[in-house]
Amino acid sequence: MKILGALRGFPLAIRLLVLNQLGVNTGFYLLVPYLATHLTDDLGFSAALVGVVFGLRNLSQQGLFLIGGSAADRLGARGVIIAGCALRTLGFGLFALGDSLPLLIAASVLSGLAGALFNPAVRTYVAQEAGERKAEAFALLNVFATTGALLGPLLGSLLLLVDFRAAAVTAAAVFAALTVTQLLVLPAREVPAPDTGLIADWREAAGNRRFLAFSLAMVGMYGLESQLYLLLPRAATDASGWDGSVGLLFLAGTVANVLFQLRITRALKTRGSGGRWIATGLAVMGLGFVPPMLVAGTATPHPAHLLPVLAGALLLHLGVMVAQPFVMELIPAFGRANLTGTHYGLFYAVSGIAAALGGTGIGWAMDTAGHTGLTWLPHVCCLALGLASAAAVTHIRRRGLLPEAEASGVPPAERPDQADLRLPDRPRNETR
């Protein structure tokens, strides 16, 4: 396969981390999608307590991404990745040990903290090792992550035929295997001693106005991507009347990702700047909600009505495939090389907040549609979000605020506009 051939062309570290991403998503999705059902049906928890368990997991992850990114910069990405996988092993293992609320809360917090550690650390390591092939490396990471997100629920549904504990133990075993593999195989890299304080690093990243502008402009990507788990599954079942339609959406998206992600990234890499394709991808993501809107509120469900929803889901996946590798490639170019993890962490924190707010807003629109009959409302909201994000990225790109020359590996001497791209409020050595 071309994907495996491309993977072999990268250093050992990147090959391992790409396969690690497959394991991470497989282990995560074989357990977490079934956790709410376990808490309510098996343990009899109220919806409020389930919300507490999930809320603490999300808070511990989204709220600590910056910590994980800074740890990767200061301690080395390798150690932070290993620590994150080890914590996820412990967290998922606790889900298998008991059913008391304190134990479940501890499991949720540990599993969330694990994600806050290894997500920015993996991206940092890949960005440092991939050189000028960052976009292609992140495209491969996306392919294997999407595949794991499909394999996980399939494996989880089989394990649940035994019981929830079997799924939790298996998920913990997956992360334990990843921890040991990375400990033995992932190459160690020398980490330069930091020459600034932690707070100064955070202040530098948060004070980078062009980076913050880009992060805020990108809220549409993660807000819309989260609708693969909220609006589109509901639209598929309502339009077709078939519960299995949700699985078909995920299967189609995974197949499209495996077949086309690498080809799309390679083709676009030679046809314009990354910022241009990021904006294009965001617009396509927004347009993906137009076909499902055509069958929203259909009085009589019919299997044929699934086709517009499927087309919308594929457009959403296409938009992600176009934009995401270039987003990941661009982030390190906004700051100093030894703040790569900090920038990834801050970007993920902003994105997590955006996804949460987007999910809340679209959920409100779905509820409003149910009460008022305005079935088009959530789809229009998603369309507007995608187009607004695309317009924002286009605007800051036209103002010259995207470091696209740096991301593409152009030597500094060939960047006559470099001074215009950097907008520091103070000399760069002031905090040394």
Short mmCIF file of C-alpha atoms in Angstrom, two decimals:
data_model
loop_
_atom_site.label_atom_id
_atom_site.label_comp_id
_atom_site.label_asym_id
_atom_site.label_seq_id
_atom_site.Cartn_x
_atom_site.Cartn_y
_atom_site.Cartn_z
CA MET A 1 0.00 0.00 0.00
CA LYS A 2 1.15 3.56 -0.71
CA ILE A 3 0.48 4.50 2.92
CA LEU A 4 2.86 1.87 4.25
CA GLY A 5 5.42 2.79 1.61
CA ALA A 6 5.23 6.45 2.63
CA LEU A 7 5.50 5.48 6.29
CA ARG A 8 8.69 3.52 5.64
CA GLY A 9 10.24 6.66 4.19
CA PHE A 10 10.18 8.39 7.58
CA PRO A 11 12.58 7.96 10.52
CA LEU A 12 11.91 5.23 13.08
CA ALA A 13 10.54 7.70 15.62
CA ILE A 14 7.80 8.95 13.30
CA ARG A 15 6.90 5.42 12.18
CA LEU A 16 6.50 4.41 15.80
CA LEU A 17 4.45 7.48 16.72
CA VAL A 18 2.11 7.02 13.76
CA LEU A 19 1.48 3.41 14.81
CA ASN A 20 1.18 4.66 18.38
CA GLN A 21 -1.65 6.95 17.26
CA LEU A 22 -3.47 3.93 15.85
CA GLY A 23 -3.16 2.20 19.22
CA VAL A 24 -4.12 5.31 21.19
CA ASN A 25 -7.37 5.81 19.28
CA THR A 26 -8.18 2.09 19.24
CA GLY A 27 -7.74 1.85 23.00
CA PHE A 28 -9.66 5.05 23.67
CA TYR A 29 -12.63 4.36 21.43
CA LEU A 30 -13.09 0.75 22.46
CA LEU A 31 -13.99 2.02 25.95
CA VAL A 32 -15.11 5.65 26.14
CA PRO A 33 -18.12 5.51 23.73
CA TYR A 34 -19.66 2.85 25.97
CA LEU A 35 -18.82 4.47 29.29
CA ALA A 36 -22.02 6.53 29.57
CA THR A 37 -24.19 3.43 28.95
CA HIS A 38 -22.22 1.52 31.58
CA LEU A 39 -22.65 4.28 34.15
CA THR A 40 -26.39 4.65 33.59
CA ASP A 41 -27.61 1.14 32.71
CA ASP A 42 -25.16 -1.01 34.68
CA LEU A 43 -24.41 1.20 37.67
CA GLY A 44 -27.64 3.22 37.82
CA PHE A 45 -25.96 6.64 37.89
CA SER A 46 -28.07 9.69 37.23
CA ALA A 47 -27.46 11.83 34.17
CA ALA A 48 -26.00 14.50 36.46
CA LEU A 49 -23.37 12.12 37.86
CA VAL A 50 -22.51 10.90 34.37
CA GLY A 51 -22.03 14.53 33.41
CA VAL A 52 -19.67 14.99 36.36
CA VAL A 53 -17.55 11.99 35.35
CA PHE A 54 -17.29 13.10 31.72
CA GLY A 55 -16.90 16.76 32.62
CA LEU A 56 -13.94 16.06 34.88
CA ARG A 57 -12.27 13.99 32.17
CA ASN A 58 -12.69 16.78 29.63
CA LEU A 59 -11.63 19.46 32.10
CA SER A 60 -8.47 17.58 33.14
CA GLN A 61 -7.52 17.15 29.49
CA GLN A 62 -8.49 20.46 27.90
CA GLY A 63 -7.40 22.49 30.91
CA LEU A 64 -3.92 20.94 31.08
CA PHE A 65 -2.89 20.84 27.43
CA LEU A 66 -0.61 23.82 28.04
CA ILE A 67 1.09 21.93 30.88
CA GLY A 68 1.63 18.92 28.62
CA GLY A 69 3.05 21.06 25.82
CA SER A 70 5.43 22.90 28.15
CA ALA A 71 6.54 19.61 29.69
CA ALA A 72 7.42 18.36 26.19
CA ASP A 73 9.55 21.46 25.61
CA ARG A 74 11.34 21.31 28.95
CA LEU A 75 11.57 17.59 29.73
CA GLY A 76 11.60 16.16 26.23
CA ALA A 77 8.67 14.90 24.19
CA ARG A 78 9.70 11.23 24.56
CA GLY A 79 9.35 11.12 28.34
CA VAL A 80 6.06 13.02 28.29
CA ILE A 81 4.59 10.64 25.68
CA ILE A 82 5.59 7.62 27.77
CA ALA A 83 4.22 9.20 30.96
CA GLY A 84 0.93 10.01 29.22
CA CYS A 85 0.45 6.45 27.98
CA ALA A 86 1.33 5.08 31.43
CA LEU A 87 -1.25 7.35 33.07
CA ARG A 88 -3.89 6.30 30.53
CA THR A 89 -3.08 2.66 31.40
CA LEU A 90 -3.68 3.42 35.06
CA GLY A 91 -6.83 5.42 34.39
CA PHE A 92 -8.47 2.79 32.21
CA GLY A 93 -7.36 0.09 34.64
CA LEU A 94 -9.25 1.87 37.42
CA PHE A 95 -12.44 1.69 35.35
CA ALA A 96 -12.12 -2.09 35.54
CA LEU A 97 -11.47 -2.25 39.31
CA GLY A 98 -14.70 -0.98 40.76
CA ASP A 99 -17.89 1.04 40.48
CA SER A 100 -17.64 3.60 43.28
CA LEU A 101 -17.94 7.24 42.31
CA PRO A 102 -14.55 8.31 43.79
CA LEU A 103 -12.80 5.54 41.84
CA LEU A 104 -14.54 6.48 38.60
CA ILE A 105 -13.70 10.15 39.10
CA ALA A 106 -10.04 9.26 39.68
CA ALA A 107 -10.07 7.14 36.52
CA SER A 108 -11.60 9.98 34.51
CA VAL A 109 -9.14 12.58 35.77
CA LEU A 110 -6.13 10.33 35.11
CA SER A 111 -7.28 9.44 31.60
CA GLY A 112 -7.87 13.10 30.82
CA LEU A 113 -4.48 14.13 32.20
CA ALA A 114 -2.89 11.42 30.05
CA GLY A 115 -4.34 12.96 26.90
CA ALA A 116 -3.16 16.40 27.97
CA LEU A 117 0.38 15.01 28.17
CA PHE A 118 0.82 12.85 25.10
CA ASN A 119 -1.29 14.73 22.52
CA PRO A 120 0.88 17.88 22.30
CA ALA A 121 4.04 15.83 22.99
CA VAL A 122 3.41 13.52 20.01
CA ARG A 123 2.84 16.49 17.71
CA THR A 124 5.98 18.15 19.04
CA TYR A 125 8.11 15.06 18.41
CA VAL A 126 6.68 14.62 14.90
CA ALA A 127 7.23 18.29 14.04
CA GLN A 128 10.84 18.10 15.22
CA GLU A 129 11.64 14.89 13.33
CA ALA A 130 9.75 15.37 10.05
CA GLY A 131 11.73 18.32 8.72
CA GLU A 132 10.19 19.68 5.50
CA ARG A 133 7.77 16.73 5.35
CA LYS A 134 5.69 17.85 8.32
CA ALA A 135 2.40 18.04 6.41
CA GLU A 136 2.84 14.53 5.03
CA ALA A 137 3.77 13.17 8.47
CA PHE A 138 0.67 14.73 10.01
CA ALA A 139 -1.44 13.37 7.15
CA LEU A 140 -0.24 9.85 8.03
CA LEU A 141 -0.97 10.55 11.69
CA ASN A 142 -4.51 11.50 10.70
CA VAL A 143 -4.97 8.32 8.63
CA PHE A 144 -3.97 6.03 11.46
CA ALA A 145 -5.91 8.04 14.05
CA THR A 146 -9.09 7.78 11.98
CA THR A 147 -8.54 4.04 11.48
CA GLY A 148 -8.16 3.56 15.22
CA ALA A 149 -11.34 5.54 15.84
CA LEU A 150 -13.17 2.98 13.68
CA LEU A 151 -11.48 -0.16 15.00
CA GLY A 152 -11.95 0.84 18.64
CA PRO A 153 -15.77 0.82 18.73
CA LEU A 154 -15.88 -2.40 16.71
CA LEU A 155 -13.57 -4.13 19.18
CA GLY A 156 -15.42 -2.57 22.11
CA SER A 157 -18.79 -3.84 20.91
CA LEU A 158 -17.37 -7.37 20.80
CA LEU A 159 -15.82 -7.11 24.27
CA LEU A 160 -19.07 -5.80 25.73
CA LEU A 161 -20.59 -9.17 24.87
CA VAL A 162 -18.49 -10.32 27.82
CA ASP A 163 -18.86 -7.27 30.07
CA PHE A 164 -17.64 -3.70 30.51
CA ARG A 165 -14.72 -4.83 32.65
CA ALA A 166 -13.33 -6.86 29.75
CA ALA A 167 -13.37 -3.73 27.57
CA ALA A 168 -11.66 -1.66 30.29
CA VAL A 169 -8.94 -4.25 30.86
CA THR A 170 -8.30 -4.56 27.13
CA ALA A 171 -8.07 -0.78 26.73
CA ALA A 172 -5.62 -0.60 29.64
CA ALA A 173 -3.59 -3.43 28.08
CA VAL A 174 -3.37 -1.54 24.78
CA PHE A 175 -1.92 1.50 26.52
CA ALA A 176 0.40 -0.65 28.63
CA ALA A 177 1.78 -2.18 25.43
CA LEU A 178 2.23 1.28 23.91
CA THR A 179 4.05 2.46 27.04
CA VAL A 180 6.50 -0.44 27.00
CA THR A 181 7.09 -0.20 23.24
CA GLN A 182 7.91 3.49 23.39
CA LEU A 183 10.10 3.00 26.42
CA LEU A 184 12.15 0.40 24.54
CA VAL A 185 12.11 1.73 20.99
CA LEU A 186 11.35 5.48 20.83
CA PRO A 187 14.72 7.26 20.46
CA ALA A 188 15.74 9.68 23.18
CA ARG A 189 16.71 13.18 22.10
CA GLU A 190 18.86 15.69 23.94
CA VAL A 191 16.77 18.49 25.42
CA PRO A 192 18.50 21.89 25.65
CA ALA A 193 18.29 23.54 29.05
CA PRO A 194 15.54 26.21 29.02
CA ASP A 195 16.82 29.76 29.04
CA THR A 196 13.52 31.32 30.14
CA GLY A 197 11.08 30.66 32.93
CA LEU A 198 7.86 28.70 32.49
CA ILE A 199 5.63 31.73 33.03
CA ALA A 200 7.71 33.72 30.57
CA ASP A 201 7.23 30.97 27.98
CA TRP A 202 3.48 31.01 28.49
CA ARG A 203 3.42 34.79 28.32
CA GLU A 204 5.39 34.71 25.08
CA ALA A 205 3.05 32.17 23.45
CA ALA A 206 -0.13 33.82 24.71
CA GLY A 207 1.19 37.24 23.71
CA ASN A 208 1.89 36.13 20.14
CA ARG A 209 -0.94 38.02 18.50
CA ARG A 210 -0.73 36.36 15.11
CA PHE A 211 -0.76 32.91 16.75
CA LEU A 212 -3.79 33.78 18.86
CA ALA A 213 -5.54 35.19 15.80
CA PHE A 214 -4.89 31.95 13.93
CA SER A 215 -6.01 29.78 16.87
CA LEU A 216 -9.26 31.71 17.22
CA ALA A 217 -9.85 31.59 13.47
CA MET A 218 -9.53 27.80 13.62
CA VAL A 219 -12.35 27.28 16.12
CA GLY A 220 -14.57 26.15 13.26
CA MET A 221 -12.45 23.10 12.48
CA TYR A 222 -12.82 21.40 15.84
CA GLY A 223 -16.32 22.71 16.46
CA LEU A 224 -17.49 21.16 13.18
CA GLU A 225 -15.43 17.99 13.49
CA SER A 226 -17.17 17.25 16.78
CA GLN A 227 -20.48 17.11 14.87
CA LEU A 228 -19.39 13.72 13.51
CA TYR A 229 -20.45 12.51 16.96
CA LEU A 230 -23.47 14.74 17.57
CA LEU A 231 -25.47 16.26 14.71
CA LEU A 232 -24.65 13.93 11.81
CA PRO A 233 -25.41 10.64 13.65
CA ARG A 234 -28.77 12.08 14.72
CA ALA A 235 -29.42 13.29 11.18
CA ALA A 236 -28.58 9.86 9.77
CA THR A 237 -30.90 7.92 12.06
CA ASP A 238 -33.74 10.44 11.75
CA ALA A 239 -33.54 10.53 7.95
CA SER A 240 -33.13 6.80 7.34
CA GLY A 241 -34.88 5.25 10.33
CA TRP A 242 -31.96 2.78 10.57
CA ASP A 243 -29.74 2.62 13.66
CA GLY A 244 -26.91 1.04 11.67
CA SER A 245 -26.59 4.19 9.57
CA VAL A 246 -24.25 5.73 12.15
CA GLY A 247 -21.75 2.91 11.69
CA LEU A 248 -21.93 3.41 7.94
CA LEU A 249 -21.02 7.09 8.35
CA PHE A 250 -17.88 6.22 10.30
CA LEU A 251 -16.94 3.41 7.94
CA ALA A 252 -17.26 5.63 4.88
CA GLY A 253 -15.21 8.37 6.51
CA THR A 254 -12.44 5.96 7.50
CA VAL A 255 -12.26 4.41 4.03
CA ALA A 256 -12.10 7.85 2.42
CA ASN A 257 -9.37 8.90 4.82
CA VAL A 258 -7.24 5.82 4.16
CA LEU A 259 -7.66 6.11 0.38
CA PHE A 260 -7.26 9.84 -0.12
CA GLN A 261 -5.62 11.64 2.84
CA LEU A 262 -2.02 11.16 1.75
CA ARG A 263 -2.81 11.82 -1.93
CA ILE A 264 -4.65 15.04 -1.09
CA THR A 265 -1.87 16.37 1.12
CA ARG A 266 0.85 15.56 -1.41
CA ALA A 267 -1.11 17.12 -4.27
CA LEU A 268 -1.97 20.31 -2.39
CA LYS A 269 1.55 20.72 -1.02
CA THR A 270 2.75 21.55 -4.54
CA ARG A 271 -0.19 23.78 -5.44
CA GLY A 272 -0.12 26.76 -3.15
CA SER A 273 0.44 27.78 0.44
CA GLY A 274 -0.85 25.91 3.46
CA GLY A 275 -2.94 28.87 4.60
CA ARG A 276 -4.87 28.82 1.35
CA TRP A 277 -5.74 25.14 1.78
CA ILE A 278 -6.64 25.57 5.44
CA ALA A 279 -9.26 28.16 4.46
CA THR A 280 -10.49 25.91 1.64
CA GLY A 281 -10.81 22.95 3.98
CA LEU A 282 -12.81 24.98 6.50
CA ALA A 283 -15.21 26.13 3.79
CA VAL A 284 -15.69 22.54 2.58
CA MET A 285 -16.38 21.43 6.15
CA GLY A 286 -19.11 24.04 6.44
CA LEU A 287 -20.61 23.10 3.08
CA GLY A 288 -20.79 19.52 4.28
CA PHE A 289 -23.88 20.43 6.30
CA VAL A 290 -25.88 21.54 3.24
CA PRO A 291 -26.81 18.05 1.92
CA PRO A 292 -28.10 16.79 5.31
CA MET A 293 -30.18 19.95 5.62
CA LEU A 294 -32.12 18.90 2.51
CA VAL A 295 -33.56 15.85 4.27
CA ALA A 296 -33.78 17.31 7.79
CA GLY A 297 -37.25 16.98 9.22
CA THR A 298 -38.34 14.39 6.67
CA ALA A 299 -41.78 13.20 7.68
CA THR A 300 -41.25 9.60 6.63
CA PRO A 301 -37.76 8.11 7.13
CA HIS A 302 -36.42 6.15 4.17
CA PRO A 303 -33.04 4.45 3.55
CA ALA A 304 -32.52 6.61 0.45
CA HIS A 305 -32.57 9.71 2.67
CA LEU A 306 -29.29 8.52 4.16
CA LEU A 307 -27.45 9.45 0.94
CA PRO A 308 -27.45 13.25 1.50
CA VAL A 309 -26.29 12.74 5.09
CA LEU A 310 -23.54 10.41 3.89
CA ALA A 311 -22.51 12.97 1.27
CA GLY A 312 -22.35 15.64 3.97
CA ALA A 313 -20.22 13.45 6.24
CA LEU A 314 -17.81 12.75 3.37
CA LEU A 315 -17.54 16.47 2.64
CA LEU A 316 -16.79 17.09 6.30
CA HIS A 317 -14.07 14.41 6.24
CA LEU A 318 -12.71 15.90 3.00
CA GLY A 319 -12.46 19.33 4.59
CA VAL A 320 -10.56 17.89 7.55
CA MET A 321 -8.22 16.00 5.20
CA VAL A 322 -7.50 19.22 3.30
CA ALA A 323 -6.94 21.49 6.30
CA GLN A 324 -5.61 19.52 9.26
CA PRO A 325 -2.12 18.50 8.06
CA PHE A 326 -1.34 22.10 7.09
CA VAL A 327 -2.66 23.38 10.44
CA MET A 328 -0.34 21.02 12.31
CA GLU A 329 2.54 21.97 10.03
CA LEU A 330 2.01 25.68 10.56
CA ILE A 331 1.78 25.81 14.37
CA PRO A 332 5.52 25.33 15.16
CA ALA A 333 6.45 28.14 12.76
CA PHE A 334 4.69 30.72 14.93
CA GLY A 335 7.37 30.68 17.63
CA ARG A 336 10.80 29.54 18.71
CA ALA A 337 11.73 25.90 18.09
CA ASN A 338 12.04 25.21 21.83
CA LEU A 339 8.46 26.41 22.36
CA THR A 340 6.90 24.01 19.85
CA GLY A 341 5.12 21.98 22.54
CA THR A 342 3.88 25.12 24.29
CA HIS A 343 2.29 26.35 21.07
CA TYR A 344 0.67 22.98 20.39
CA GLY A 345 -0.62 22.88 23.96
CA LEU A 346 -2.10 26.35 23.77
CA PHE A 347 -3.66 25.62 20.39
CA TYR A 348 -5.26 22.41 21.70
CA ALA A 349 -6.59 24.25 24.75
CA VAL A 350 -8.25 26.88 22.56
CA SER A 351 -9.55 24.16 20.22
CA GLY A 352 -10.97 22.16 23.12
CA ILE A 353 -12.85 25.16 24.42
CA ALA A 354 -14.11 25.83 20.90
CA ALA A 355 -15.32 22.25 20.51
CA ALA A 356 -17.12 22.41 23.85
CA LEU A 357 -18.79 25.73 23.04
CA GLY A 358 -19.59 24.56 19.52
CA GLY A 359 -21.13 21.35 20.81
CA THR A 360 -23.21 23.30 23.31
CA GLY A 361 -24.38 25.77 20.69
CA ILE A 362 -25.26 23.12 18.11
CA GLY A 363 -26.98 21.08 20.84
CA TRP A 364 -29.09 24.14 21.66
CA ALA A 365 -29.91 24.57 17.97
CA MET A 366 -30.93 20.89 17.76
CA ASP A 367 -33.20 21.26 20.78
CA THR A 368 -34.68 24.45 19.35
CA ALA A 369 -35.28 22.71 16.03
CA GLY A 370 -37.12 19.93 17.82
CA HIS A 371 -39.40 22.39 19.62
CA THR A 372 -40.06 24.77 16.75
CA GLY A 373 -39.84 22.62 13.64
CA LEU A 374 -36.91 24.69 12.31
CA THR A 375 -35.05 21.54 11.30
CA TRP A 376 -32.60 23.50 9.16
CA LEU A 377 -31.32 25.58 12.09
CA PRO A 378 -28.40 23.42 13.38
CA HIS A 379 -27.17 22.80 9.84
CA VAL A 380 -27.22 26.50 9.02
CA CYS A 381 -25.30 27.21 12.22
CA CYS A 382 -22.62 24.71 11.17
CA LEU A 383 -22.48 26.15 7.66
CA ALA A 384 -22.05 29.66 9.07
CA LEU A 385 -19.33 28.51 11.47
CA GLY A 386 -17.32 26.86 8.70
CA LEU A 387 -17.58 29.81 6.33
CA ALA A 388 -16.79 32.31 9.10
CA SER A 389 -13.65 30.40 10.08
CA ALA A 390 -12.59 30.15 6.43
CA ALA A 391 -13.07 33.89 6.00
CA ALA A 392 -11.08 34.62 9.18
CA VAL A 393 -8.13 32.48 8.04
CA THR A 394 -8.23 34.12 4.61
CA HIS A 395 -8.23 37.56 6.22
CA ILE A 396 -5.21 36.98 8.46
CA ARG A 397 -3.39 35.25 5.59
CA ARG A 398 -3.91 38.24 3.30
CA ARG A 399 -2.55 40.47 6.04
CA GLY A 400 0.66 38.41 5.96
CA LEU A 401 0.27 37.07 9.51
CA LEU A 402 0.74 33.39 8.68
CA PRO A 403 4.37 32.17 8.79
CA GLU A 404 3.93 30.05 5.68
CA ALA A 405 7.49 30.52 4.40
CA GLU A 406 8.87 29.25 7.70
CA ALA A 407 6.56 26.25 7.70
CA SER A 408 7.64 25.28 4.20
CA GLY A 409 11.29 25.16 5.16
CA VAL A 410 12.42 28.23 3.18
CA PRO A 411 15.77 29.43 4.59
CA PRO A 412 15.66 32.70 6.53
CA ALA A 413 17.84 34.45 3.95
CA GLU A 414 15.16 33.88 1.34
CA ARG A 415 12.40 35.48 3.44
CA PRO A 416 12.60 39.22 2.82
CA ASP A 417 9.28 39.74 4.55
CA GLN A 418 10.32 37.91 7.73
CA ALA A 419 10.35 41.10 9.76
CA ASP A 420 6.76 41.75 8.78
CA LEU A 421 5.69 38.30 9.97
CA ARG A 422 7.06 38.70 13.49
CA LEU A 423 5.14 40.98 15.78
CA PRO A 424 7.00 40.93 19.11
CA ASP A 425 6.16 43.42 21.78
CA ARG A 426 9.71 43.30 23.15
CA PRO A 427 13.19 42.11 22.09
CA ARG A 428 13.34 38.32 21.91
CA ASN A 429 16.29 38.06 24.35
CA GLU A 430 14.73 40.22 27.04
CA THR A 431 13.79 37.25 29.25
CA ARG A 432 17.09 35.36 28.94
#
